[in-house]
Structure formats: structure tokens, C-alpha cells
XYZ file of C-alpha atoms in Angstrom:
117
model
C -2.697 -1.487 18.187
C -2.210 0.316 15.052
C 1.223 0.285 13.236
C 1.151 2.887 10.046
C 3.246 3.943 7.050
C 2.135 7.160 5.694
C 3.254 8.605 2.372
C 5.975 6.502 1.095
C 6.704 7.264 -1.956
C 6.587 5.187 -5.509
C 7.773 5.877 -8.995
C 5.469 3.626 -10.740
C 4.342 2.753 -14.711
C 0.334 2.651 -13.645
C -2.385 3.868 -15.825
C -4.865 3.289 -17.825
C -3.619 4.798 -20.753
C -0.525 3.181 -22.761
C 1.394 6.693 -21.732
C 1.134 6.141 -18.263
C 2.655 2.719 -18.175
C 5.428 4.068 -20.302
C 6.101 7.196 -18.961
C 5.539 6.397 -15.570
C 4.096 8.806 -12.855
C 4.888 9.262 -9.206
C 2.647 7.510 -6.112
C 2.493 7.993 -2.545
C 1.304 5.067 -0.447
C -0.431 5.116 3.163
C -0.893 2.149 5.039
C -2.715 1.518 8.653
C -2.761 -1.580 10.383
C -5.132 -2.631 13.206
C -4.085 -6.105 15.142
C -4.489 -7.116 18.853
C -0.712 -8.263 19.122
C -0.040 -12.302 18.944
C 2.213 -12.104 22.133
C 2.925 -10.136 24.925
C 4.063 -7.058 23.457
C 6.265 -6.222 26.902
C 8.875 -9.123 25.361
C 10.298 -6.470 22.676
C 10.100 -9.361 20.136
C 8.950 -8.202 16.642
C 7.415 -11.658 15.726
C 4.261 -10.197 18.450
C 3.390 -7.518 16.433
C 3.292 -5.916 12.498
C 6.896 -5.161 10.871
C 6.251 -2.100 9.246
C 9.196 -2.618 7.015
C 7.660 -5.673 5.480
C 4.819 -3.671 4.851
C 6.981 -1.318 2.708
C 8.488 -4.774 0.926
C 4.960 -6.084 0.107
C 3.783 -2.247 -1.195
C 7.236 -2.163 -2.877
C 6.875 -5.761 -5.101
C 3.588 -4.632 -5.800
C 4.419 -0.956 -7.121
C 6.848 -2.483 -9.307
C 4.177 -4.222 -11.490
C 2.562 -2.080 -13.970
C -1.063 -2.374 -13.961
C -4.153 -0.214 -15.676
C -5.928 0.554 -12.463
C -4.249 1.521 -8.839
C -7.476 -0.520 -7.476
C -6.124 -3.820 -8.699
C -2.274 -2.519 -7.068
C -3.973 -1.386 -3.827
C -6.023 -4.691 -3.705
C -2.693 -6.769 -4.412
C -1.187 -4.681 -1.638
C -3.770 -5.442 1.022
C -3.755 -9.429 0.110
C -0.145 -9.446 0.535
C -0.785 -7.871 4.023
C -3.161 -10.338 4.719
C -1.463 -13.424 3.514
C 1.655 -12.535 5.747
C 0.031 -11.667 8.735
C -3.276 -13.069 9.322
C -3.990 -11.874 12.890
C -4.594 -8.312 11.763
C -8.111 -7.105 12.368
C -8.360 -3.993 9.957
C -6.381 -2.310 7.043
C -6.883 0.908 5.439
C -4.901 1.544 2.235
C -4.695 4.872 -0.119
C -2.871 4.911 -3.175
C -2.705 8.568 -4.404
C -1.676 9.336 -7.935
C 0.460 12.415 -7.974
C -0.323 15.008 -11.119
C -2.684 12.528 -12.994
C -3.084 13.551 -16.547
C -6.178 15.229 -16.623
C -4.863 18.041 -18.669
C -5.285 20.730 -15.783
C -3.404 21.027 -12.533
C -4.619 18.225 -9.840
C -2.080 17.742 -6.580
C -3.258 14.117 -6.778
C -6.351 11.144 -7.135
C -6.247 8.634 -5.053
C -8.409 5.223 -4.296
C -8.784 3.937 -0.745
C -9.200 0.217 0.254
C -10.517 -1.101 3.728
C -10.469 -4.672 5.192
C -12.418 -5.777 7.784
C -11.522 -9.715 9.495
């Protein structure tokens, strides 16, 4: 089973350069989760499976603190993930960057993090 959050979006202070973390920059944040549920699934009980919304609330405490590189945030993300529900087989996480200064028009960069049980 694979319970997903795809492109929720961040107003963030990361970045390497002092700018970034004082200006700030806008993020979008996708998140997949792969898990054989812990319980019969039929029961309706949301302690069987993967709250998405407490995926949002680990992505959210993490956004908020500033760091240099979004591969130390997306990281943090995934080990929250893990820590709260350790029946989960996979996770795939992107963290895109939206208009990174580059000094010429990019839509976005982005790092992607997988884990495998």
C-alpha cells in the first residue's frame, strides 16, 4: 500500500548562501510511502495504516528549521517518518526548490531521498 502527499507547499529560509536563509524561498514537498498495513485494513481504523496528515506535521517541523542544504531537511524528513512509523517498507522524498538563485530563469532544483527497510 502506498499512501502519498504530492506537492505541498513550504515557504522556507534554506540555502546555502546567507541570502537564502534570510530572504527565504518557496519549496514544494512530495512524499510516497510504501507499508504492508499493521492490521486489517477492512476495520477503517487509522492506527493500521500511514496518516498522511502526520506526514505533513513531520515535513512541516522540519521546513521550519533553516538549514544550508535541502539534503540535510529531506534526510530529517525521512527519519521523522521512520521514527513514527517503523513498519513502512519504502519512502521516496523530493524536495524541489522553486526559482533557485542561479541568476537565470529555473522552474525549480530539487534533491530526492529513498529508503529502503
Amino acid at each position: 500500500m502506498i499512501i502519498a502527499l504530492h506537492g505541498v507547499e513550504f515557504f522556507a529560509y534554506h540555502g546555502f548562501y546567507p541570502e537564502e536563509q534570510k530572504l527565504g524561498c518557496y519549496f514544494t514537498v512530495d512524499i510516497e510511502v510504501d507499508f504492508i498495513p499493521v492490521g486489517d485494513i477492512s476495520e477503517d481504523n487509522l492506527d493500521n495504516t500511514v496518516n498522511y496528515e502526520k506526514l505533513y506535521e513531520i515535513a512541516c517541523e522540519e521546513m521550519k528549521i533553516a538549514r544550508k542544504l535541502i539534503e540535510t531537511v529531506a534526510q530529517n524528513i525521512m527519519d521523522g517518518i521512520v521514527k513514527q512509523y517503523s513498519f513502512v517498507n519504502t519512502i521516496k522524498l523530493t524536495i524541489h526548490k522553486l526559482n533557485p538563485p542561479l541568476g537565470l530563469k529555473t522552474k525549480s532544483s530539487s534533491v530526492t531521498l529513498t529508503y529502503r527497510k
